């Protein structure tokens, strides 16, 4: 089963991204043919700083490799290394009714937030459809905000197939029902736009500062504490098995420890959990040539599939070669 996912090269990742998205990707890697690419063309809709885009692209590759994307199991490449996707994007545009794009929530939300609308932002879902259909992906794991984009992809594919024959595989989206929203340091959803994140890769000092900022109720040290609605407990829980959770609950109920102790414990849990990833990241940062080689290999594999598919599509629409 082929699964495809695109990663926005958007800089620093936080533990909400890890538990909300990256962990699922790693699960898919073990049970499917995972295609994973860094969506640098998509990033162009909002990122206009060339140096930042170049840096973020390599940085995203390094981060995902560090967190466990294994090039032996999955195909990892940079979107712009396979130009066929842009040709397909244009061809699919001719099968995309304006109304379909005008209804896209993601576009409407961005415009409502005051982001100035340009054509790339508007036609973003068509490029996403090309990403998915070019590789005959069957499953697209997404967060809730991206479901509509996969539905648009299906609509475009159906329209094309109705006119030209069964050329594209119809993809299904997959959201993970088990994902909870990871709270940020203020208890609201952790998000880089709210400034309440705990970052995945940071210094120990900074991690201490970020966990130290978590809002907790004020209770005397000796008093028993409520764990169920405690932001620190809820973050610790992500890293603990059943026995670990019970042990921590007992510490809350016993009293005698303050929230400062639990914050310190959380810091340790995070620091330990990502120790191996941190080492791998340091390694890849020092060996960028290896990263580029992995991306080259991935692009080669993706290109072979893309070339074959595009020949079929060109024939179907009448491109003369
Ligand atoms: P941010 O809100 O920080 O900008 P993104 O929108 O870039 O994060 O999200 C990237 C991925 O991480 C998405 O799949 C999203 O669902 C997931 N994600 C982000 N924040 C959280 C969170 N607090 N809890 C669970 N998943 C999250
Ligand atoms: N739009 C997706 C996001 O913002 C990224 C993406 C681009 C993507 N192309 C894709 C995801 C194809 C899945 C499949 O997160």
Short mmCIF file of C-alpha atoms and ligand atoms in Angstrom, two decimals, residues 3-9 35 37-40 42-43 79 106 110 124-125 127-133 137 139-143 145-146 149-150 153, ligand 2:
data_model
loop_
_atom_site.label_atom_id
_atom_site.label_comp_id
_atom_site.label_asym_id
_atom_site.label_seq_id
_atom_site.Cartn_x
_atom_site.Cartn_y
_atom_site.Cartn_z
CA UNK A 3 1.19 6.15 1.50
CA UNK A 4 2.28 9.70 0.69
CA UNK A 5 2.90 12.69 2.84
CA UNK A 6 4.33 16.14 2.26
CA UNK A 7 6.19 18.07 4.92
CA UNK A 8 6.20 21.83 5.00
CA UNK A 9 9.79 23.00 5.55
CA UNK A 35 6.67 8.23 0.22
CA UNK A 37 8.76 14.60 0.47
CA UNK A 38 9.68 18.09 1.55
CA UNK A 39 7.15 20.43 -0.01
CA UNK A 40 9.41 23.31 -0.99
CA UNK A 42 4.32 24.68 -1.50
CA UNK A 43 6.41 26.68 0.92
CA UNK A 79 9.47 18.04 -4.13
CA UNK A 106 -7.55 26.64 4.10
CA UNK A 110 -5.60 32.47 5.22
CA UNK A 124 -2.19 25.21 -3.77
CA UNK A 125 -4.67 22.28 -3.65
CA UNK A 127 -0.31 21.16 -6.70
CA UNK A 128 -1.15 18.94 -3.74
CA UNK A 129 -3.38 16.84 -6.02
CA UNK A 130 -0.45 16.50 -8.44
CA UNK A 131 1.81 15.37 -5.56
CA UNK A 132 -0.61 12.62 -4.68
CA UNK A 133 -1.82 11.48 -8.11
CA UNK A 137 -0.79 7.07 -3.63
CA UNK A 139 -3.51 6.71 1.49
CA UNK A 140 -2.71 10.26 2.59
CA UNK A 141 -2.31 10.65 6.37
CA UNK A 142 -3.33 14.18 7.29
CA UNK A 143 -4.39 16.44 10.10
CA UNK A 145 -7.12 20.88 8.29
CA UNK A 146 -5.90 18.96 5.24
CA UNK A 149 -7.39 19.01 0.15
CA UNK A 150 -7.49 15.24 -0.25
CA UNK A 153 -7.69 15.65 -5.09
N1 LIG B 2 -0.45 20.78 2.46
C1 LIG B 2 0.25 19.92 3.36
C2 LIG B 2 0.41 20.67 4.75
O1 LIG B 2 0.28 21.86 4.79
C3 LIG B 2 1.61 19.54 2.84
C4 LIG B 2 1.48 18.75 1.57
C5 LIG B 2 1.80 19.19 0.31
C6 LIG B 2 1.00 17.43 1.43
N2 LIG B 2 1.56 18.18 -0.60
C7 LIG B 2 1.07 17.12 0.06
C8 LIG B 2 0.53 16.48 2.36
C9 LIG B 2 0.67 15.86 -0.43
C10 LIG B 2 0.12 15.24 1.87
C11 LIG B 2 0.19 14.94 0.50
O2 LIG B 2 0.71 20.03 5.74
#
